[in-house]
Coordinates of C-alpha atoms and ligand atoms in Angstrom, one line a residue:
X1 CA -7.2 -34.2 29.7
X2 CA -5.6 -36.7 31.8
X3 CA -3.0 -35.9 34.4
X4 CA 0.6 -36.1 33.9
X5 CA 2.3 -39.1 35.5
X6 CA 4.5 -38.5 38.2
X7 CA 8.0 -40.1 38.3
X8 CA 7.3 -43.1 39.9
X9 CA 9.7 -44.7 43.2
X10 CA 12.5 -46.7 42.2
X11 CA 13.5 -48.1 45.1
X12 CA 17.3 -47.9 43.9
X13 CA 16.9 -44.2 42.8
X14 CA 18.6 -41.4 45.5
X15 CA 17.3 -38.1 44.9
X16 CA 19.3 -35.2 44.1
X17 CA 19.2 -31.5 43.3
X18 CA 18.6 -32.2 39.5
X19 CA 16.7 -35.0 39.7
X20 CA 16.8 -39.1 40.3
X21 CA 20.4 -40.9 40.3
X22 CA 20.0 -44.6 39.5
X23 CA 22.9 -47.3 40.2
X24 CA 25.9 -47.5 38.0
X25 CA 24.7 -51.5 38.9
X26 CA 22.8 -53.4 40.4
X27 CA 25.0 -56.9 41.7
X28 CA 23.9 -59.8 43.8
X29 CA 20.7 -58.1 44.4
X30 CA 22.3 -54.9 45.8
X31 CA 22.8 -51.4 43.7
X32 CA 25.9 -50.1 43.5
X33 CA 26.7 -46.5 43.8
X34 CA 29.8 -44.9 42.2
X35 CA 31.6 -42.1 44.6
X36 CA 32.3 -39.9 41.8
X37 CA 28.5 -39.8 40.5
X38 CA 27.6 -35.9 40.2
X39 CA 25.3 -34.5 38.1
X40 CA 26.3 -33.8 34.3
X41 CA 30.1 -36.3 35.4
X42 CA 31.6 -37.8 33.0
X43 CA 30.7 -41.1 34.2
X44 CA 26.8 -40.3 34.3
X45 CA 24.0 -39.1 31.2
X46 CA 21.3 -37.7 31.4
X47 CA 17.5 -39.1 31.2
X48 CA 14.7 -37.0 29.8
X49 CA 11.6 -36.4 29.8
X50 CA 11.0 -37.1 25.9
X51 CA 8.0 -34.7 26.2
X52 CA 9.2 -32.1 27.8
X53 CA 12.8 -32.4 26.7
X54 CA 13.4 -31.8 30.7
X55 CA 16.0 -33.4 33.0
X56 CA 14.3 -35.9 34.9
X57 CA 17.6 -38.1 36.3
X58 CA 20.7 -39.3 35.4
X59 CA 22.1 -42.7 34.8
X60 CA 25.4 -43.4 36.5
X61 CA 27.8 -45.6 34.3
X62 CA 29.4 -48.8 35.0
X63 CA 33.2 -48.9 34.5
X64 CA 35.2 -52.3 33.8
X65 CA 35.6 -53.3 37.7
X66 CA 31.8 -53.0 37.9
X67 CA 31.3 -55.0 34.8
X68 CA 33.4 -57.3 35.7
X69 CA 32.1 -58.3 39.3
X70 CA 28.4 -58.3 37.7
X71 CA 29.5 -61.2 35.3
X72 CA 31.3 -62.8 38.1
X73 CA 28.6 -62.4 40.2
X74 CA 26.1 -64.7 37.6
X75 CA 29.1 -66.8 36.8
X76 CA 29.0 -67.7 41.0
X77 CA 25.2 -68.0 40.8
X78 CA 24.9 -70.4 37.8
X79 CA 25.6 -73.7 39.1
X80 CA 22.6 -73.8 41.9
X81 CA 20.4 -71.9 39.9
X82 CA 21.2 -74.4 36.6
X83 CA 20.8 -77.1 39.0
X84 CA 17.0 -76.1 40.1
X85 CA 14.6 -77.7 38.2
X86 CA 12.7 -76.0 35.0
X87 CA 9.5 -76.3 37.4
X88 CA 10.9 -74.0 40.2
X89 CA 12.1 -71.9 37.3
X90 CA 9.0 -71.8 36.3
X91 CA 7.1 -71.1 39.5
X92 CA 9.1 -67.6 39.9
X93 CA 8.9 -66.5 36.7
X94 CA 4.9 -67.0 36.8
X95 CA 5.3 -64.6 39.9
X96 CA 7.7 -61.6 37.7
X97 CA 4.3 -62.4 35.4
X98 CA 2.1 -61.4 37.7
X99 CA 4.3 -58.7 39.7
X100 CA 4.4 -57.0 36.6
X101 CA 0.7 -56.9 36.0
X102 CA 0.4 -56.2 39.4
X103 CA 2.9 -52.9 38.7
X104 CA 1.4 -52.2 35.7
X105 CA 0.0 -48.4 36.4
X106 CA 3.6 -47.5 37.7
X107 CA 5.4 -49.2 35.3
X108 CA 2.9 -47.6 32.7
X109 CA 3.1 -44.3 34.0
X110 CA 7.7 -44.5 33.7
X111 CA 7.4 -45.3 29.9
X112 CA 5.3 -42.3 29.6
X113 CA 7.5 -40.5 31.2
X114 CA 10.6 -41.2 29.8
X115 CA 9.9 -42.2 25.9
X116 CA 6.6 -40.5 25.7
X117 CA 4.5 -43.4 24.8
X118 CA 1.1 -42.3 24.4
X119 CA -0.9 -44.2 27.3
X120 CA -2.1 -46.8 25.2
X121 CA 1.4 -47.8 23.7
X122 CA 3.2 -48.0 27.5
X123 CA -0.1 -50.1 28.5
X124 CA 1.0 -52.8 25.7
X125 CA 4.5 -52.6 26.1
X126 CA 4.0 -53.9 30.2
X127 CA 1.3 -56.6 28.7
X128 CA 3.7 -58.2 26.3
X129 CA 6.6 -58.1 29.1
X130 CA 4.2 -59.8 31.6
X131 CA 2.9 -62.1 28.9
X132 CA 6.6 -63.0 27.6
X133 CA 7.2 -64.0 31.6
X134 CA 4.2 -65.9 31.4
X135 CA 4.7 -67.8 28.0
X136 CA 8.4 -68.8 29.9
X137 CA 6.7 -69.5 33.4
X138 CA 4.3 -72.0 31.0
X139 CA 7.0 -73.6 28.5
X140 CA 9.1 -74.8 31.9
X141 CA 6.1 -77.0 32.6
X142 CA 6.5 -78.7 28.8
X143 CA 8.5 -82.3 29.1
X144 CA 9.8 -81.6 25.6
X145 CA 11.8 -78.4 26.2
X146 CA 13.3 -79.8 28.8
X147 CA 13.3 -83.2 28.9
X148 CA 15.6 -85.9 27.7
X149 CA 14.6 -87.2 24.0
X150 CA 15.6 -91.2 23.1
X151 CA 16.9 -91.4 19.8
X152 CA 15.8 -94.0 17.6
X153 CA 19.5 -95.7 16.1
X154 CA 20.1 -98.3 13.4
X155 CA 22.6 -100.0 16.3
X156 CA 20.8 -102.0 18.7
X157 CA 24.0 -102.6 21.1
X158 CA 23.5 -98.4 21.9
X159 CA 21.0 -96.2 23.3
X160 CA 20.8 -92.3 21.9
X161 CA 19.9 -89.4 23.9
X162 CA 19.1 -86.0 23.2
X163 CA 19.1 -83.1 25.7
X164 CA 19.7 -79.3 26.6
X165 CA 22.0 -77.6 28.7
X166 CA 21.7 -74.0 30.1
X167 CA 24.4 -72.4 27.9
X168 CA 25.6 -70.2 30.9
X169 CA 26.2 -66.7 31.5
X170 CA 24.2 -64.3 29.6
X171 CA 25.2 -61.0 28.5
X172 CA 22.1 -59.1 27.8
X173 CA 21.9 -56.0 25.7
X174 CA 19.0 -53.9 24.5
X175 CA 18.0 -50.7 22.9
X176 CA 15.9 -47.9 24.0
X177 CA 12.6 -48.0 21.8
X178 CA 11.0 -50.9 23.4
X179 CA 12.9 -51.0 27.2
X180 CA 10.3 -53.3 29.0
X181 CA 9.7 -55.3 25.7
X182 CA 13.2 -56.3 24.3
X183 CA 14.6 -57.3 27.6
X184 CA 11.7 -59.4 28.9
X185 CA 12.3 -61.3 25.4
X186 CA 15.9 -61.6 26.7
X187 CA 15.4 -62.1 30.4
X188 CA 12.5 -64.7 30.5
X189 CA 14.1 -67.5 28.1
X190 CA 17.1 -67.5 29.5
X191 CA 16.1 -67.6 32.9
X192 CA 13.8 -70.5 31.7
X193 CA 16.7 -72.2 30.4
X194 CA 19.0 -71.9 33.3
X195 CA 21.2 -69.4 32.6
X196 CA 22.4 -66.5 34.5
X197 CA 22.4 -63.0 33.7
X198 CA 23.8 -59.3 32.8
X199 CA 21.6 -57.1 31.6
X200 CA 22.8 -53.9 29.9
X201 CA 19.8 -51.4 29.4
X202 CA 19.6 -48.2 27.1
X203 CA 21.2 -45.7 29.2
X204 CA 18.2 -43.6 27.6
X205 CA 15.4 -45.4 29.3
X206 CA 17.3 -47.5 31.9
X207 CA 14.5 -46.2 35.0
X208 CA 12.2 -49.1 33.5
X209 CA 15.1 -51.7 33.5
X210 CA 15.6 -50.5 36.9
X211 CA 12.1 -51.3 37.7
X212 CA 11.6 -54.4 36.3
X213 CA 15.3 -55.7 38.2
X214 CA 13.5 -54.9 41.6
X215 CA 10.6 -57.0 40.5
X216 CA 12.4 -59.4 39.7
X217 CA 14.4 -59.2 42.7
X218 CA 10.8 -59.4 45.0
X219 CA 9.8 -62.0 43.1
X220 CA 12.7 -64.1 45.3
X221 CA 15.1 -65.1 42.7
X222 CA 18.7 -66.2 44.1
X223 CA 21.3 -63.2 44.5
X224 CA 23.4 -63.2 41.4
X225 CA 20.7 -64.8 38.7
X226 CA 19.8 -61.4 36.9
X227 CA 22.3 -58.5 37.2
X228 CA 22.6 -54.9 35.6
X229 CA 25.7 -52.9 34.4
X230 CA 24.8 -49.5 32.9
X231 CA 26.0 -47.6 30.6
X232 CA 26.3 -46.6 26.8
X233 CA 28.2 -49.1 24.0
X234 CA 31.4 -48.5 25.6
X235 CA 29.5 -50.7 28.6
X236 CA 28.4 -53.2 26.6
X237 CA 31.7 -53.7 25.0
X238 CA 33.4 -54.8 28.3
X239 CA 30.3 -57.1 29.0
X240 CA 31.2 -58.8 25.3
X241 CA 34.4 -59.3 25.6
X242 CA 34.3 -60.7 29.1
X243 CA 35.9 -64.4 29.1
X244 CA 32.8 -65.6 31.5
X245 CA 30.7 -64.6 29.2
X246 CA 28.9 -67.6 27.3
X247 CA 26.2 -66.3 25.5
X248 CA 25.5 -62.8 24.2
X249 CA 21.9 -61.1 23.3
X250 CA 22.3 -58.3 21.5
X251 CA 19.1 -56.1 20.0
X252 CA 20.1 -52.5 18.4
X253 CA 21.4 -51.5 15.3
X254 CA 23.1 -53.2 12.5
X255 CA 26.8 -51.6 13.0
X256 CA 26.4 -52.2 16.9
X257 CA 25.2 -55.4 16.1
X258 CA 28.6 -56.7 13.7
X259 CA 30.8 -55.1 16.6
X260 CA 29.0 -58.0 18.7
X261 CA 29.9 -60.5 16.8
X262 CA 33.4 -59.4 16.1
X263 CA 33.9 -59.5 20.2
X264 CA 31.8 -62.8 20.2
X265 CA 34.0 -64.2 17.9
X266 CA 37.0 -64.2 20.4
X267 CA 36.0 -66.6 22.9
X268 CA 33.1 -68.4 20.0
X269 CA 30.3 -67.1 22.3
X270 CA 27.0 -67.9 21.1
X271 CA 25.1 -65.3 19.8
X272 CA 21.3 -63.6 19.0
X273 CA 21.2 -60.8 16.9
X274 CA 17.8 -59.0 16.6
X275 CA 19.0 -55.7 14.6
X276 CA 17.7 -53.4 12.1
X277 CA 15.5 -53.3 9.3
X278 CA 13.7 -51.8 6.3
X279 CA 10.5 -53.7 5.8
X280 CA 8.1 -53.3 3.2
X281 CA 3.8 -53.3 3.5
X282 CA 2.6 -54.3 -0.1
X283 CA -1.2 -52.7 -0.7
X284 CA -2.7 -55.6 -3.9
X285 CA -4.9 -54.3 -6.0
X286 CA -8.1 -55.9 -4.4
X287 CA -6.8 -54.2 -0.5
X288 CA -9.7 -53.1 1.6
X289 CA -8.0 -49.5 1.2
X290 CA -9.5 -48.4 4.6
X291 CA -7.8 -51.5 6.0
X292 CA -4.5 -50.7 4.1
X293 CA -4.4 -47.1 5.5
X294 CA -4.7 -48.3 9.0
X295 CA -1.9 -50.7 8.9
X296 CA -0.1 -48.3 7.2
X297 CA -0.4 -45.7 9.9
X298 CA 0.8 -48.3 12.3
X299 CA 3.1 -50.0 10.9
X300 CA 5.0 -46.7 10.1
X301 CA 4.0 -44.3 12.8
X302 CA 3.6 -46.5 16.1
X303 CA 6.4 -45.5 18.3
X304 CA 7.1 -43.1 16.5
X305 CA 8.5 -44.5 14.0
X306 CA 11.2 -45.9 16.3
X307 CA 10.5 -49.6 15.5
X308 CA 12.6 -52.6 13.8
X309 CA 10.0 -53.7 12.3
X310 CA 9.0 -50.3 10.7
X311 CA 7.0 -50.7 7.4
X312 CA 8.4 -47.8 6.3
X313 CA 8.2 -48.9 2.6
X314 CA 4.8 -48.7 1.5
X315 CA 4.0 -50.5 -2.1
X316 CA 1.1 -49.6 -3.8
X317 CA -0.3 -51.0 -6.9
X318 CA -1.0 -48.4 -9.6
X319 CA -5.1 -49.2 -9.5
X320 CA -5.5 -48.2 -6.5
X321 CA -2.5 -45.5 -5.7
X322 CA -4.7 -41.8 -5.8
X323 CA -7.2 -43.4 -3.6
X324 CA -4.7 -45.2 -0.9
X325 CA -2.4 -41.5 -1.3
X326 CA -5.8 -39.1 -0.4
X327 CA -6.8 -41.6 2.8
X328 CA -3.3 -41.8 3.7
X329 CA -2.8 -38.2 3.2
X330 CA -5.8 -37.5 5.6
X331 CA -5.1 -40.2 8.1
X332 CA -1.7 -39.0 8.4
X333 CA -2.7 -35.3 8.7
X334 CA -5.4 -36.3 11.7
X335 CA -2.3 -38.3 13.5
X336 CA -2.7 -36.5 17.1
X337 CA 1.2 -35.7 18.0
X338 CA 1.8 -35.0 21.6
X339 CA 2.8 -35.6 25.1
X340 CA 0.6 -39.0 26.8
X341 CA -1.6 -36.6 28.9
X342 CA -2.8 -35.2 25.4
X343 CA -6.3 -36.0 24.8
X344 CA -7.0 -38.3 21.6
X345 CA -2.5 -38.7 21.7
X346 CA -1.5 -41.3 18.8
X347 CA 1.6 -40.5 18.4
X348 CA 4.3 -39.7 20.9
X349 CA 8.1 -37.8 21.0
X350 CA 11.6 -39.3 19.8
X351 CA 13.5 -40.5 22.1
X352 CA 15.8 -37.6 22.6
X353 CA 17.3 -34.8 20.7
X354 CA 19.7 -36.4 19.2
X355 CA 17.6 -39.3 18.0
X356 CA 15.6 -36.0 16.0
X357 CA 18.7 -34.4 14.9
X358 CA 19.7 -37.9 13.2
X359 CA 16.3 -38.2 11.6
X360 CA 16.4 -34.8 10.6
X361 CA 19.5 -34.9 8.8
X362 CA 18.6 -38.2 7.3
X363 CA 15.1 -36.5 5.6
X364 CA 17.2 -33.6 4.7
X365 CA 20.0 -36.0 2.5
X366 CA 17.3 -37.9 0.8
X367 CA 15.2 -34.5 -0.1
X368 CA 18.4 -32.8 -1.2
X369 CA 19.1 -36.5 -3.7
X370 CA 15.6 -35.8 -5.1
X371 CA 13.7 -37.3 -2.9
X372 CA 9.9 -35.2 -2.1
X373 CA 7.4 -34.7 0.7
X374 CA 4.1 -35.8 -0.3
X375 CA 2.3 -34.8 2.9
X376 CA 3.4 -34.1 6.7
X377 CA 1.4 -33.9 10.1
X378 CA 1.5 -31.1 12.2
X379 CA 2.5 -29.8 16.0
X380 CA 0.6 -28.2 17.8
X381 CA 2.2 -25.8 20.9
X382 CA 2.1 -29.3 23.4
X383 CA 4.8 -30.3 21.2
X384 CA 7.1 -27.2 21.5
X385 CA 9.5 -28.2 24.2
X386 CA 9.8 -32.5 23.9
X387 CA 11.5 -33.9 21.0
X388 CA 8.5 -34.3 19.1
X389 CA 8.6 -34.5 15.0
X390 CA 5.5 -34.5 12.7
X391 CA 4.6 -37.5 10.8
X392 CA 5.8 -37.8 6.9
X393 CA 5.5 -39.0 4.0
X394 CA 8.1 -39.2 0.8
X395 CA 6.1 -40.5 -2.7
X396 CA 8.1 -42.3 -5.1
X397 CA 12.0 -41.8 -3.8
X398 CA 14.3 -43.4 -6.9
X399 CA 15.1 -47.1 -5.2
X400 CA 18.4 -45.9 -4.8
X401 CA 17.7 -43.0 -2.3
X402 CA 18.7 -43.6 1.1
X403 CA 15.0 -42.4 2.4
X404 CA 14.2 -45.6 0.9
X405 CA 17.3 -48.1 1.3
X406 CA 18.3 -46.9 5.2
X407 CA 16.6 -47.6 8.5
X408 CA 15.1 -44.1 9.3
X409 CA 13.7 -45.0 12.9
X410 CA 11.9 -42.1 12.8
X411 CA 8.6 -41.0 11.5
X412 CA 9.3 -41.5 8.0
X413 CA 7.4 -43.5 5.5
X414 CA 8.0 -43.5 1.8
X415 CA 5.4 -45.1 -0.8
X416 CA 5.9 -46.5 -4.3
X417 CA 3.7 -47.7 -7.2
X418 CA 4.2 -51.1 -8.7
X419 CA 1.9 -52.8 -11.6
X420 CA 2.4 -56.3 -10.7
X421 CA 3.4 -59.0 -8.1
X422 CA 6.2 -59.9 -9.5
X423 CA 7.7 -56.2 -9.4
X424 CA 6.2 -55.5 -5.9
X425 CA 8.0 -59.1 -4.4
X426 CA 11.3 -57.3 -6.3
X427 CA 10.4 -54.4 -4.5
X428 CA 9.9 -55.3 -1.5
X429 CA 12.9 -58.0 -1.4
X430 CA 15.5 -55.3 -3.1
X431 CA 17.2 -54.8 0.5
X432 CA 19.7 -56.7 2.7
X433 CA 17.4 -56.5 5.6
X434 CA 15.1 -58.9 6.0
X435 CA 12.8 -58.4 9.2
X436 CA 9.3 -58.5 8.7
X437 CA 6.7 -58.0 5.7
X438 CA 2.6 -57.1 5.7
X439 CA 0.2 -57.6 2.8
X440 CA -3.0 -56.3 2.4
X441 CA -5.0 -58.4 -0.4
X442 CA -8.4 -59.9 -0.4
X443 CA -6.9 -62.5 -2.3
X444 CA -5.8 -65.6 0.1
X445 CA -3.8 -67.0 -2.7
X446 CA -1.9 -64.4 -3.7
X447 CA -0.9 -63.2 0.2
X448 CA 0.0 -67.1 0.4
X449 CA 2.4 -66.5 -2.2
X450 CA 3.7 -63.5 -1.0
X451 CA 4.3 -65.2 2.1
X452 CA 6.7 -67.6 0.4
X453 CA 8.3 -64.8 -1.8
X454 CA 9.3 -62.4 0.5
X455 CA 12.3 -62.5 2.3
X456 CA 11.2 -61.6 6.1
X457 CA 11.2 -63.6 9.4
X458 CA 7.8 -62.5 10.1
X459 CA 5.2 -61.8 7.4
X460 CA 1.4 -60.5 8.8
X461 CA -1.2 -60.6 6.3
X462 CA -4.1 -58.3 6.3
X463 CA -3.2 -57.7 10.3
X464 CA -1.8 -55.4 12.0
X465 CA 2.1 -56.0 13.4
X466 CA 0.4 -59.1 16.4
X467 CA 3.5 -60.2 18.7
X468 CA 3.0 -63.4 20.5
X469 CA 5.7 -64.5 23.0
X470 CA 4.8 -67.9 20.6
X471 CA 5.6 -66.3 17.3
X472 CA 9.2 -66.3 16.9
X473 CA 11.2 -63.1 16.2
X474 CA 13.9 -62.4 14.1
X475 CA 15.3 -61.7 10.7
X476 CA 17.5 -62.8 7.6
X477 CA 20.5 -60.7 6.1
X478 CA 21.7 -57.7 8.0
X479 CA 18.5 -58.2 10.6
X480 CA 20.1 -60.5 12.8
X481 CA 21.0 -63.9 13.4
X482 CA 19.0 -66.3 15.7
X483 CA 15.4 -66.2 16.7
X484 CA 13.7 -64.8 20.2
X485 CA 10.1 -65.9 21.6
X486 CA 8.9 -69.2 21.2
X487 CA 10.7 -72.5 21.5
X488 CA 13.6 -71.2 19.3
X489 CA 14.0 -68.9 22.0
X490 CA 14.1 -70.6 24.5
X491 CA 16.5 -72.9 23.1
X492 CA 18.9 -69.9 21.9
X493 CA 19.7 -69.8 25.5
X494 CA 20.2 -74.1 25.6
X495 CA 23.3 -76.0 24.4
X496 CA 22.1 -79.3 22.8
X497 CA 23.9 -82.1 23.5
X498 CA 24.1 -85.7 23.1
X499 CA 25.0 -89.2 24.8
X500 CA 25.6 -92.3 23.7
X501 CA 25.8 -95.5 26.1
X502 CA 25.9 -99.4 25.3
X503 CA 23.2 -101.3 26.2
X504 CA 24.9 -103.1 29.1
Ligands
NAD601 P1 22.5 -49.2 19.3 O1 23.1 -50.3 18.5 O2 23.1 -47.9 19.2 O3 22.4 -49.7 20.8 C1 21.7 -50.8 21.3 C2 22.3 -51.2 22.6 O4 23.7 -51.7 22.4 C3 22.5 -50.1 23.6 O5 22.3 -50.6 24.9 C4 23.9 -49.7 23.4 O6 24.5 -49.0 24.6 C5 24.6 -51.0 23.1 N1 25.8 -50.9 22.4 C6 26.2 -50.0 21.4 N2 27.4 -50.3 20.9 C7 27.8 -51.5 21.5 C8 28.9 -52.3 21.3 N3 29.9 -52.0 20.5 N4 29.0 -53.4 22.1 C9 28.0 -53.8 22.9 N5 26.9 -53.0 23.1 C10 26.8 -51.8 22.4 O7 20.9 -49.1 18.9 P2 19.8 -48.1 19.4 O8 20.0 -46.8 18.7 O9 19.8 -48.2 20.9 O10 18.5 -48.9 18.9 C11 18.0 -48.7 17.7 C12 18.4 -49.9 16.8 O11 17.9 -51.1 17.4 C13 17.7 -49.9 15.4 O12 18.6 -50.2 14.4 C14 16.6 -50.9 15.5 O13 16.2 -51.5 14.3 C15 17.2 -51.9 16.4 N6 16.2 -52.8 17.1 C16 16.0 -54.1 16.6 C17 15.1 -54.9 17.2 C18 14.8 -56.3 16.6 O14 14.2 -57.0 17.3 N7 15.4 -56.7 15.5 C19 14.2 -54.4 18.2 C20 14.4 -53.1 18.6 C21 15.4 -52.3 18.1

């Protein structure tokens, strides 16, 4: 058995009697205390210890002054740092890149601690950050993100140009399930693209935000270029609505995510939307069923369930149904729940209490409107004090049952039969989400098909849910608006203008 983790420094953390205080922000560089910050205050919440359900800290909260001096803070820094070039962007973040690997066991060892990602999730979690920084660091070196495009015109009196602008000041908001993850997707693009920036964390896992901010900070960026306000949505509704404001990142839930936009709308701030989803993993006939159980297992259970990208509706064709249900069944029944020091762990805590209670209540709805537990994990006594839940399974909930129609973000998965592609595409398309899809088929034909057919941003055929800062995220319907990663990202952070000029 390994050891447990301790709480790694934070350099912006004070101690006190119940535990670590963080900053209700972190402007210019500097933290900022509040003089009212007590434990259990109004104006602080708590952080656990997902595993132990303990106290580990508290999170003081921002309040409008504090929100509004960050965002004036990156509104003062924008014009030098929009005026560097991409290749001195670049250069620094290559260095958060390799700060963060060079971080990587403390960094590691604070996920652990506070969402109780077995060791093997918080080790991928700091890759992708550091690989996203990387990706960024490499795109500033690329002419054509940057540079200035000639257009070819049917006018020989005028010249065309294309070219990019950093959009401005970017508000920056993020959820608790992937901390490190969701706002190095934010972070590095923008940075990359000029812009300033507010970062609002998950008051739930904010210590790693926290972490990554002082990086950043050693890695020598200007006073001013990244900021944090924290705080729950009531923090992030000040940073929307703030007139400096250009640009707003959102990634949570749906209903958060149209309160966004409302505030957006205001001022016509541009907007990216990563939010929910209720994605669908379709097992064909001719499925390597060993394969299928696998990506089934992950694509429903990593995280705990707590995922976007969740493939929490499992289609099975008829032929092969009783064998996929009695691997699943045992695959799902050897899922290791437990704390990260657990030997063999795959499968970690929710997030908090409340996070269970919602998840809880949601299985207990959809049972009560017909729905039924096929199979279930277990707990064993490492389990009894964190926020852990088993893993489980529904079998064929009616279409209309909300196990099967709402995001669970828990450790849910339901499975349904279907006889042909046709039906399984209907399936699998019969929501307004729209985030990502898997198929497992030995048939490269029909997963090509499939891959046209279903309605998701992101569609992995016979692999498991690969991220690459070069694959684009994001979804259609209620899964957002706007892509992150990639060029796209990059450019969500870019105005694109244009000139015009006579030949002289
Ligand atoms: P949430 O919407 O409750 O909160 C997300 C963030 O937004 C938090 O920082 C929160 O404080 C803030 N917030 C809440 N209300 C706000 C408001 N009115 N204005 C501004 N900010 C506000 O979501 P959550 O429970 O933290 O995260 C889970 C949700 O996030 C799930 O729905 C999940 O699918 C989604 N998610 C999506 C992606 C993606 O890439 N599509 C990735 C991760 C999580």
């Amino acid at each position: 058995m390994a050891t447990i983790p301790a709480i790694p420094e934070i350099a912006t953390l004070t101690a006190s009697e119940s535990g670590f205080v963080l900053p209700a922000a972190t402007i210019a560089g500097a933290p900022v205390r509040t003089q009212d910050t007590r434990d259990g205050a109004q104006n602080a919440t708590p952080i656990f210890n997902a595993s132990t359900g303990a106290t580990i800290g508290w999170q003081a909260h921002a309040d409008a002054s504090l929100v509004d001096a960050a965002v004036r803070a990156a509104h003062a820094a924008l014009p030098a740092w929009r005026a560097t070039t991409a290749a001195e962007r670049g250069k620094l973040l290559k260095k958060i890149a390799e700060l963060i690997d060079a971080d990587r066991a403390r960094l590691t060892a604070m996920q652990m601690q506070v969402s109780g990602k077995p060791p093997i999730e918080a080790d991928i979690d700091v890759s992708d950050a550091a690989a996203t920084f990387d990706y960024y660091a490499g795109l500033c070196l690329d002419a054509h993100a940057f540079a200035p495009e000639a257009l070819a015109l049917p006018d020989d009196t005028v010249t065309g140009e294309r070219f990019y602008e950093a959009v401005g000041v970017a508000a920056l908001i993020v959820p608790w399930n992937f901390p490190m993850v969701t706002t190095a997707w934010k972070i590095a693009p923008a940075l990359a693209a000029g812009c300033t920036v507010v970062l609002k964390p998950s008051e739930f896992t904010s210590p790693v935000e926290h972490m990554l901010a002082e990086i950043i900070n050693e890695a020598g960026l200007p006073d001013g270029v990244v900021n944090l306000v924290n705080g729950g949505g009531e923090v992030g509704a000040l940073l929307t609505a703030h007139p400096l404001v250009d640009k707003i990142s959102f990634t949570g839930s749906t209903a958060s995510g149209k309160k966004v936009m409302q505030a957006a709308a205001q001022d016509m701030k541009r907007v990216t939307l990563e939010l929910g989803g209720k994605s669908a993993l379709i097992v064909r006939a001719d499925a390597d069923i060993e394969r299928a159980v696998t990506l089934a297992v992950g694509g429903a259970f990593t995280n705990a369930g707590q995922m976007c990208s969740a493939t929490a509706r499992i289609l099975v064709h008829d032929d092969v149904y009783r064998k996929f249900m009695a691997a699943f069944e045992t695959a799902v029944r050897a899922i290791v729940v437990g704390p990260p020091q657990s030997a063999n762990v795959a499968m970690g805590p929710l997030v908090c209490a409340a996070q269970r209670a919602r998840v809880q209540a949601l299985v207990e709805q959809g049972v009560q409107a017909g729905a039924s537990v096929a199979f279930s994990g277990s707990l064993d006594h490492a389990c009894a004090d964190g926020f852990f839940m088993a893993p489980m399974v529904i079998a064929e909930p009616s279409v209309d049952n909300l196990l099967w129609t709402d995001e669970v973000f828990g450790p849910v998965a339901c499975v349904k039969s279907f006889r042909t592609d046709e039906e399984a595409i209907t399936l699998a398309n019969d929501t307004r989400y729209g985030l990502v899809a898997t198929v497992v088929s030995a048939d490269r034909e029909a997963a090509r098909r499939y891959k046209t057919q279903l309605r998701a941003g992101l569609v992995w055929i016979n692999t498991p849910q690969l991220i690459f800062p070069q694959i684009c995220w994001g979804g259609l319907g209620l899964s957002g608006i706007g892509r992150e990663l990639g060029l796209a990202g990059l450019r969500s952070y870019q105005e694109l203008r244009h000139a015009l000029a006579d030949v002289g």
